[in-house]
Amino acid sequence: MAANEIRESVFSKLVGRWSTQSIVTVAIGSALFGVLLDFVGIPVYTNTKLSVAYLVPVFVGALYGPLPAGFIGLFGNFFADLIAGSGFWPEWWIGNFIAAFVIGLLPLYGARIEDGIFTKKHAAIFTITSLIGLLVAFGFIAPFLNTLFYGGEKLINFAQGYIAVITDGAITIIAGIPLLFSLAKRNRKNSHLTKE
Amino acid sequence: MEDTFIVNYLPGVHSIQKLNGATKIALLVANLVLIMVTFDVRILGIAFLINLGLLLSERPQWRTIKAVTWFVVWMNLLNVALMFLVSPNVGSNAIGQSTVLFSLTSHYPVTAETLFYLSVRLLKVFSMFVASLWFILAITPSQLAEGLYRLHVPYKVCTIMSLGLRSVPDIMRDYKTIKNSLQMRGLELDKKRTGLFKRIKLSVKILMPLLFSTFNRVGTIATAMELRLYGIKNQRSYYNFQPATKVDWTFRLVAIAELCLAGAYLYIELFITKGGLSHVWYPGK
Amino acid sequence: MTALQPIISFKDFTFRYKSQEEPTLKNINLDIYPGEKVLILGPSGSGKSTLAKTINGLIPNQDKGEFTGDVIVNGESLAQSTVFSRSESVGTVLQDSNSQFVGLSVGEDIAFYLENLNTPLPQMKRRVAESADIIGMKNFLNRLPFSLSGGQKQRVTVGGVLNGDAPIILLDEPLAALNPKMSNEMIELLDRLNKQNNKTIVIIEHRLKEVLHRHVDKVVLVANGEIVTVTTPDKLLCSDLLEKYGIRQPLYLECLDKIAKPDANQKNLWDVDQIDLTKYQSGVKELATRPASVAEVDESEKADLLTINNLRFSYDNQPFVHIDDLTIKRGERISLVGKNGAGKSTFAQLICGVLRPQIGSITELGEDIKSKSIQEIGKQIGYIIQDPDKMIVEDTVSDEVALALTLRGFVEAEIKSRVEQALKVTDLYSMRNWPVDALSFGQKKRLTIASMLVLKPAALILDEPTAGQDYRHYKQMMDFINQLAVQNNMTVIVITHDMQLALDYTDRTLVVDDGGIISDKDPFATLADQQLIDRTGLLQTSIYKLAARVGVAGDKLARAVSI
């Protein structure tokens, strides 16, 4: 059992360092993601939907960073499957983790939303990185795993993936960027407020 | 509200629902792994029957599962039909031989291999579905958290499960409150009156208060947890813990057997017959 | 009490939050002895919550700042404390009962503390059962949080705290979200814990009269970060300190004060059932028999706002709301009261078109609302939900107020003028370009009202508009709402648990029970109906008890004492 114990302690060290606040953020963020994925959207084809759920990783990534955002994608998708009952499709959990992670990379390239900093340049970088993230996650990895696990026609699986890229990308960019600007505006330092 | 959910928050009474959380999780993982790994219709058939048996043993109400079942069945039939249309020789290509039964048109021969392949595919996805379904109907959020802990997942991850699922009904209620409130102010989400682009922008308006009111609670929740000593030790116990019974161990053995089968299959496919991961066993070959 | 050591001791304690310029607590000296029941009383902003955080260790560990002096709890000094170490001595109950409830069932939540300590299962089950018994929730162990009321969740938290055997129970504004009945039950529970289980109870509150449902050993009055006085309830009630610091006096005392100021040696001043009334008897009788100066309003002149006919509504095929006949006129001030789950919100949602009845009709401003959409009805009836954060969508104050108009496509000029007017009425005009996050809670509430006012609705429904606020802010909010009703002929429907609010600010009380309206009278008469009280869990204000003791009609006395 030694190998088991070592693996366990490394993993638990990785997760154990997380503060209670991070755990709570991921927990309720995942709940939010799951609810939105299931109940606030229009199914397009099989497992793809035009859903506003992707705004959650945008929000969480902006304020807390990529790893919480990624986990929200992962656990949130799991919750969504649990609630809806139409089956567990693990390749999508992985896809959502990767996509949400990349979308949440904002702090890494200088967009400090909690200090009110988000410029047009950041918006441009966000658009590009998010699209790349979605492309990698749903345009490549998820359909690849899909074909690996369930066979099926590659073309269709990849098409399904691309649809997800487009729908989630649409929400992330069309709705997400105004959201980020809005957040930054709200967090502008309020020390110089005067009554007019 | 919870009739819209498939998952139950309270434990059920049928035999497999009474099982220990860890057992159910282990059984689910083993089944999913086995189904995902193999393309051998014999093994898939066994897996399907096992999972169907597990599902039927908890006497699911047809009313509850009707919608999802039809959804999954139709979506996958559609998918399979599309597969055929896009690549009519998919089966023959995968298996490596072609036995034409009849032809729809010159471009669309129907081969036995293709029919077989598409059936295997359907069997696979339906097995995944049935496996997921019995699990969802058998597990409760508490058992999920506690079961994962028994399987050596760090308890902080288990908290994500329990706290997350605890919050789901509240979030649904908040979403409805916010949506109603905005509609009363004039938000129009009716397809007939607003275009898609506008609807996307408007749904953000609902999201803002939802995001803020949800995440504003994080601080209080975390504080409340720490005031009750959350995180003080490296291990924690679970109030909902149920000790494993003989029945549990029987099912756990089944799970282990399935995992071994999956492992053996992989080993054989990769190293012995060198068929590769997507190799489909075909009786006529 | 024998010469014991204090269990909580503040010594010359001054504390400044890192982000603030001024200290929040100044020179606090206070001793609390084991087994005492203490109320820390003060208006909002007085620093009383900060005081609580130094006792349970949140300061300085979670909320950073600088301090001088010390806060010694159970022998441990502040500098050496952590949240964990303090939690062994202090069990904290916070205001937000929903956020504190982390378990998936009552039993699980009570067990949370023990789970974190890796307690073995048999021991844990036993202790949870014991605690559940003490809080009176023995049969609720499997209940889910979603199905519990705020008061029940609050009790479960107390149960969880009991597991830790901490000698001190600290409660930060525990009564904020509770209706009067649950509030009394909580105070009774705390009293039992103090007397039977020997717990030291420290309650932080501004609701003096609710806490005095049972006696407290001492009251610590806090204002502006300093201790004004440490005294007994009786002495406090005789003084003029309450008025000075914006704490509402118990009503029966307001009444007695009108007759003669109670002398300093009066005993049991705090308890309306026991106070010596000999010198007040005649004065009270005189008040009660004064001819009522009720302003005669000619109701027939007012136009109808809405009428309900033969209404039946069911949730999931379970019949629930049933109203045969109801008319509400324009300009009326109405309170909607009843137990949790009685149907108040359902009723409001039916009026707003969020829910639609299966049978019957609702007519508003002369038109049947069956064919109208939620948006159309929203033009005439504004519904202000309890939590402003769930209503606020935009980033700046003026954008937020303008939202209802921009969504409906009003022209720019019209929007500008309506927004300006609404902002002026709600006293937010000077803050019109501020980000919404910069507003205080009370300001946000006014903001939500302003954002509905722009539509110039005929009626406003307000869900618990004063919940969580201290007396000064409560009065401000209600006076403002009152003004709206009077000046604009706007019907105001207030959903509330606070009967005193109904008495002070409304003319008509609809009591909802089990989906039906079982009483439709003015608030004074409503509270005089003993059968009604027993059935619906409403609570009479202390004036009624005073009246009963003297032998006069409760509603007559209440009418005489109010405005």
Coordinates of N, CA, C and O in Angstrom, one line a residue, chain C residues 405-513:
Chain C
L405 N -36.8 51.6 -17.3 CA -37.2 52.5 -18.4 C -36.4 52.1 -19.7 O -37.0 52.1 -20.8
T406 N -35.1 51.8 -19.6 CA -34.3 51.5 -20.7 C -34.8 50.1 -21.3 O -34.9 49.9 -22.5
L407 N -35.2 49.2 -20.4 CA -35.7 47.9 -20.9 C -37.0 48.1 -21.7 O -37.3 47.3 -22.6
R408 N -37.7 49.1 -21.3 CA -39.0 49.3 -22.0 C -38.9 50.2 -23.2 O -40.0 50.6 -23.8
G409 N -37.7 50.7 -23.5 CA -37.6 51.6 -24.6 C -38.2 53.0 -24.5 O -38.6 53.6 -25.5
F410 N -38.1 53.6 -23.3 CA -38.5 55.0 -23.2 C -37.5 55.9 -23.9 O -36.4 55.5 -24.0
V411 N -38.0 57.1 -24.3 CA -37.0 58.0 -24.9 C -36.1 58.6 -23.9 O -36.4 58.7 -22.7
E412 N -34.9 59.0 -24.4 CA -33.8 59.5 -23.5 C -34.3 60.6 -22.6 O -34.0 60.6 -21.4
A413 N -35.0 61.6 -23.1 CA -35.4 62.7 -22.3 C -36.3 62.3 -21.2 O -36.2 62.8 -20.0
E414 N -37.3 61.4 -21.5 CA -38.2 61.0 -20.5 C -37.5 60.2 -19.4 O -37.8 60.4 -18.2
I415 N -36.5 59.4 -19.8 CA -35.7 58.6 -18.8 C -35.0 59.5 -17.9 O -35.1 59.4 -16.6
K416 N -34.4 60.5 -18.4 CA -33.6 61.4 -17.6 C -34.5 62.1 -16.6 O -34.1 62.2 -15.4
S417 N -35.7 62.6 -17.0 CA -36.5 63.3 -16.0 C -37.1 62.4 -15.0 O -37.1 62.7 -13.8
R418 N -37.5 61.2 -15.4 CA -38.1 60.3 -14.3 C -37.0 59.8 -13.3 O -37.3 59.7 -12.1
V419 N -35.8 59.6 -13.9 CA -34.7 59.1 -13.0 C -34.4 60.2 -12.0 O -34.2 59.9 -10.8
E420 N -34.3 61.4 -12.5 CA -34.0 62.5 -11.6 C -35.0 62.6 -10.5 O -34.7 62.8 -9.3
Q421 N -36.3 62.5 -10.8 CA -37.3 62.7 -9.9 C -37.3 61.5 -8.8 O -37.3 61.8 -7.6
A422 N -37.1 60.3 -9.3 CA -37.0 59.2 -8.4 C -35.8 59.3 -7.4 O -35.9 59.0 -6.3
L423 N -34.7 59.8 -8.0 CA -33.5 59.9 -7.1 C -33.7 61.0 -6.1 O -33.2 60.9 -4.9
K424 N -34.4 62.0 -6.4 CA -34.6 63.1 -5.5 C -35.5 62.6 -4.4 O -35.3 62.9 -3.2
V425 N -36.6 61.9 -4.8 CA -37.6 61.5 -3.8 C -36.9 60.5 -2.8 O -37.2 60.5 -1.6
T426 N -36.0 59.7 -3.2 CA -35.3 58.7 -2.4 C -34.0 59.2 -1.8 O -33.3 58.5 -1.1
D427 N -33.8 60.5 -2.0 CA -32.6 61.1 -1.4 C -31.3 60.5 -1.8 O -30.4 60.3 -1.1
L428 N -31.3 60.1 -3.1 CA -30.0 59.5 -3.6 C -29.4 60.3 -4.7 O -28.5 60.0 -5.4
Y429 N -30.0 61.5 -5.0 CA -29.6 62.3 -6.1 C -28.1 62.7 -6.1 O -27.4 62.6 -7.1
S430 N -27.6 63.0 -4.9 CA -26.2 63.4 -4.8 C -25.3 62.2 -5.0 O -24.1 62.4 -5.2
M431 N -25.8 61.0 -5.0 CA -24.9 59.9 -5.3 C -25.2 59.2 -6.6 O -24.8 58.1 -6.8
R432 N -25.8 60.0 -7.5 CA -26.3 59.4 -8.7 C -25.2 58.8 -9.6 O -25.5 57.9 -10.4
N433 N -23.9 59.2 -9.5 CA -22.9 58.6 -10.3 C -22.0 57.7 -9.6 O -21.0 57.2 -10.1
W434 N -22.3 57.4 -8.4 CA -21.6 56.4 -7.6 C -21.7 55.0 -8.1 O -22.8 54.7 -8.6
P435 N -20.7 54.2 -7.9 CA -20.9 52.7 -8.2 C -21.8 52.2 -7.1 O -21.8 52.6 -6.0
V436 N -22.6 51.2 -7.5 CA -23.6 50.7 -6.5 C -23.0 50.1 -5.3 O -23.6 50.1 -4.2
D437 N -21.8 49.5 -5.5 CA -21.2 48.9 -4.4 C -20.8 49.9 -3.2 O -20.5 49.5 -2.1
A438 N -20.8 51.2 -3.5 CA -20.4 52.1 -2.5 C -21.5 52.5 -1.6 O -21.3 53.1 -0.6
L439 N -22.7 52.0 -1.9 CA -23.9 52.3 -1.0 C -24.0 51.4 0.2 O -23.6 50.3 0.1
S440 N -24.5 52.0 1.2 CA -24.8 51.2 2.4 C -26.0 50.3 2.2 O -26.7 50.5 1.2
F441 N -26.3 49.4 3.1 CA -27.4 48.5 3.0 C -28.7 49.3 2.8 O -29.5 49.1 2.0
G442 N -28.9 50.3 3.7 CA -30.1 51.1 3.7 C -30.2 51.9 2.4 O -31.3 52.0 1.9
Q443 N -29.1 52.4 1.9 CA -29.1 53.2 0.7 C -29.5 52.3 -0.5 O -30.2 52.6 -1.4
K444 N -29.0 51.0 -0.4 CA -29.3 50.1 -1.5 C -30.8 49.8 -1.5 O -31.4 49.6 -2.5
K445 N -31.4 49.7 -0.3 CA -32.8 49.4 -0.2 C -33.6 50.6 -0.9 O -34.5 50.4 -1.6
R446 N -33.2 51.8 -0.6 CA -33.8 52.9 -1.2 C -33.6 52.9 -2.7 O -34.5 53.3 -3.5
L447 N -32.5 52.4 -3.1 CA -32.2 52.4 -4.6 C -33.2 51.4 -5.2 O -33.7 51.7 -6.3
T448 N -33.4 50.3 -4.6 CA -34.4 49.4 -5.2 C -35.8 50.0 -5.3 O -36.5 49.7 -6.3
I449 N -36.1 50.8 -4.3 CA -37.4 51.4 -4.4 C -37.4 52.5 -5.5 O -38.4 52.6 -6.3
A450 N -36.4 53.2 -5.6 CA -36.3 54.2 -6.7 C -36.4 53.6 -8.1 O -37.1 54.1 -9.0
S451 N -35.8 52.4 -8.2 CA -35.8 51.8 -9.5 C -37.1 51.3 -9.9 O -37.4 51.0 -11.1
M452 N -38.0 51.2 -8.9 CA -39.4 50.8 -9.3 C -40.3 52.1 -9.4 O -41.2 52.1 -10.2
L453 N -39.9 53.1 -8.7 CA -40.7 54.4 -8.7 C -40.7 55.0 -10.1 O -41.7 55.7 -10.5
V454 N -39.7 54.8 -10.9 CA -39.6 55.4 -12.2 C -40.7 55.0 -13.1 O -41.1 55.7 -14.1
L455 N -41.3 53.8 -12.8 CA -42.4 53.4 -13.6 C -43.8 54.0 -13.2 O -44.8 53.8 -13.8
K456 N -43.7 54.8 -12.1 CA -44.9 55.4 -11.6 C -46.0 54.4 -11.4 O -47.1 54.5 -11.9
P457 N -45.7 53.4 -10.6 CA -46.7 52.3 -10.4 C -47.8 52.8 -9.5 O -47.7 53.7 -8.7
A458 N -48.9 52.1 -9.6 CA -50.1 52.4 -8.8 C -49.9 51.8 -7.4 O -50.6 52.2 -6.4
A459 N -49.1 50.7 -7.3 CA -48.9 50.1 -6.0 C -47.5 49.6 -5.9 O -46.8 49.3 -6.8
L460 N -47.1 49.5 -4.6 CA -45.8 48.9 -4.3 C -46.0 47.8 -3.3 O -46.6 48.0 -2.3
I461 N -45.3 46.6 -3.6 CA -45.4 45.6 -2.6 C -43.9 45.5 -2.0 O -43.0 45.3 -2.8
L462 N -43.8 45.6 -0.7 CA -42.5 45.6 -0.1 C -42.4 44.3 0.8 O -43.2 44.2 1.7
D463 N -41.4 43.6 0.5 CA -41.2 42.3 1.3 C -40.2 42.6 2.5 O -39.0 42.8 2.2
E464 N -40.7 42.7 3.7 CA -39.8 42.9 4.8 C -38.9 44.1 4.6 O -37.7 43.9 4.7
P465 N -39.4 45.3 4.4 CA -38.5 46.4 4.1 C -37.6 46.8 5.2 O -36.6 47.5 5.0
T466 N -37.9 46.4 6.5 CA -37.1 46.9 7.5 C -36.3 45.8 8.2 O -35.7 46.0 9.2
A467 N -36.2 44.6 7.6 CA -35.6 43.5 8.3 C -34.1 43.8 8.4 O -33.4 44.3 7.5
G468 N -33.6 43.5 9.6 CA -32.2 43.7 9.8 C -31.7 45.1 10.2 O -30.5 45.3 10.4
Q469 N -32.6 46.1 10.2 CA -32.1 47.4 10.4 C -32.5 47.9 11.8 O -33.5 47.5 12.4
D470 N -31.7 48.8 12.3 CA -31.9 49.3 13.7 C -33.0 50.3 13.7 O -33.6 50.7 12.6
Y471 N -33.5 50.8 14.9 CA -34.7 51.6 15.0 C -34.6 52.9 14.1 O -35.6 53.3 13.5
R472 N -33.5 53.5 14.2 CA -33.4 54.8 13.4 C -33.6 54.6 11.9 O -34.4 55.3 11.3
H473 N -33.0 53.6 11.4 CA -33.1 53.3 9.9 C -34.5 52.8 9.6 O -35.1 53.0 8.6
Y474 N -35.1 52.0 10.6 CA -36.4 51.5 10.4 C -37.4 52.6 10.3 O -38.2 52.7 9.4
K475 N -37.2 53.6 11.2 CA -38.1 54.8 11.2 C -38.0 55.6 9.9 O -38.9 56.0 9.2
Q476 N -36.7 55.8 9.5 CA -36.5 56.5 8.2 C -37.1 55.9 7.0 O -37.8 56.5 6.2
M477 N -36.9 54.5 6.9 CA -37.5 53.8 5.8 C -39.0 53.9 5.8 O -39.6 54.2 4.8
M478 N -39.6 53.6 6.9 CA -41.1 53.6 7.0 C -41.7 55.0 6.8 O -42.7 55.1 6.2
D479 N -41.0 56.0 7.4 CA -41.6 57.3 7.2 C -41.6 57.7 5.7 O -42.5 58.3 5.2
F480 N -40.5 57.3 5.0 CA -40.3 57.6 3.6 C -41.4 56.8 2.8 O -42.0 57.4 1.9
I481 N -41.6 55.6 3.1 CA -42.6 54.8 2.4 C -44.0 55.4 2.6 O -44.9 55.5 1.8
N482 N -44.2 55.8 3.9 CA -45.5 56.4 4.2 C -45.8 57.7 3.4 O -46.8 57.9 2.8
Q483 N -44.7 58.5 3.2 CA -44.8 59.7 2.4 C -45.2 59.3 1.0 O -46.1 60.0 0.4
L484 N -44.6 58.3 0.5 CA -44.9 57.9 -0.9 C -46.4 57.6 -1.1 O -47.1 58.0 -2.0
A485 N -46.9 56.9 -0.1 CA -48.3 56.5 -0.2 C -49.2 57.7 -0.1 O -50.1 57.8 -0.9
V486 N -48.9 58.5 0.8 CA -49.8 59.7 1.1 C -49.7 60.7 -0.1 O -50.7 61.2 -0.6
Q487 N -48.5 61.0 -0.5 CA -48.4 62.0 -1.6 C -48.7 61.6 -2.9 O -49.1 62.4 -3.8
N488 N -48.5 60.3 -3.2 CA -48.8 59.9 -4.6 C -50.0 59.0 -4.8 O -50.2 58.4 -5.8
N489 N -50.8 58.9 -3.7 CA -52.0 58.0 -3.8 C -51.6 56.6 -4.2 O -52.3 55.9 -4.9
M490 N -50.4 56.2 -3.8 CA -49.9 54.8 -4.1 C -50.3 53.8 -3.1 O -50.1 54.1 -1.9
T491 N -50.8 52.7 -3.5 CA -51.1 51.7 -2.5 C -49.8 51.0 -2.1 O -49.0 50.7 -2.9
V492 N -49.7 50.9 -0.8 CA -48.5 50.2 -0.3 C -48.9 49.0 0.4 O -49.7 49.0 1.4
I493 N -48.3 47.8 0.0 CA -48.6 46.6 0.7 C -47.3 46.1 1.3 O -46.3 45.8 0.6
V494 N -47.2 46.0 2.6 CA -46.0 45.6 3.3 C -46.2 44.2 3.8 O -47.1 43.9 4.6
I495 N -45.3 43.3 3.4 CA -45.3 41.9 3.9 C -44.3 42.0 5.1 O -43.2 42.3 4.9
T496 N -44.8 41.6 6.3 CA -43.9 41.8 7.4 C -44.3 40.8 8.6 O -45.4 40.3 8.6
H497 N -43.3 40.6 9.4 CA -43.5 39.9 10.7 C -43.7 40.8 11.8 O -44.1 40.4 12.9
D498 N -43.4 42.1 11.6 CA -43.3 43.0 12.7 C -44.7 43.7 12.9 O -45.1 44.6 12.1
M499 N -45.4 43.2 13.9 CA -46.7 43.8 14.1 C -46.7 45.2 14.5 O -47.6 46.0 14.2
Q500 N -45.6 45.6 15.1 CA -45.5 47.0 15.5 C -45.5 47.9 14.3 O -46.0 49.0 14.2
L501 N -44.8 47.4 13.2 CA -44.8 48.2 12.0 C -46.2 48.3 11.4 O -46.6 49.3 11.0
A502 N -46.9 47.2 11.5 CA -48.3 47.2 11.0 C -49.1 48.2 11.8 O -49.9 49.0 11.2
L503 N -48.9 48.3 13.1 CA -49.7 49.2 13.9 C -49.3 50.6 13.6 O -50.2 51.5 13.5
D504 N -48.0 50.9 13.4 CA -47.6 52.3 13.2 C -47.9 52.8 11.9 O -48.1 54.0 11.7
Y505 N -47.8 52.0 10.9 CA -47.7 52.5 9.5 C -48.8 52.0 8.5 O -48.8 52.4 7.4
T506 N -49.7 51.1 9.0 CA -50.7 50.6 8.0 C -52.1 50.8 8.6 O -52.2 50.9 9.8
D507 N -53.0 50.8 7.7 CA -54.4 51.0 8.2 C -55.2 49.7 8.1 O -56.3 49.6 8.6
R508 N -54.7 48.7 7.4 CA -55.5 47.5 7.2 C -54.5 46.3 7.2 O -53.5 46.3 6.6
T509 N -54.9 45.3 8.0 CA -54.0 44.1 8.1 C -54.8 42.9 7.5 O -55.8 42.5 7.9
L510 N -54.1 42.3 6.5 CA -54.6 41.0 6.0 C -53.8 39.9 6.6 O -52.6 39.8 6.4
V511 N -54.5 39.0 7.3 CA -53.8 37.9 7.9 C -54.0 36.7 7.0 O -55.1 36.2 6.7
V512 N -52.9 36.1 6.5 CA -52.9 35.0 5.6 C -52.6 33.7 6.4 O -51.6 33.7 7.2
D513 N -53.4 32.7 6.2 CA -53.1 31.4 6.9 C -53.6 30.3 6.0 O -54.7 30.3 5.5

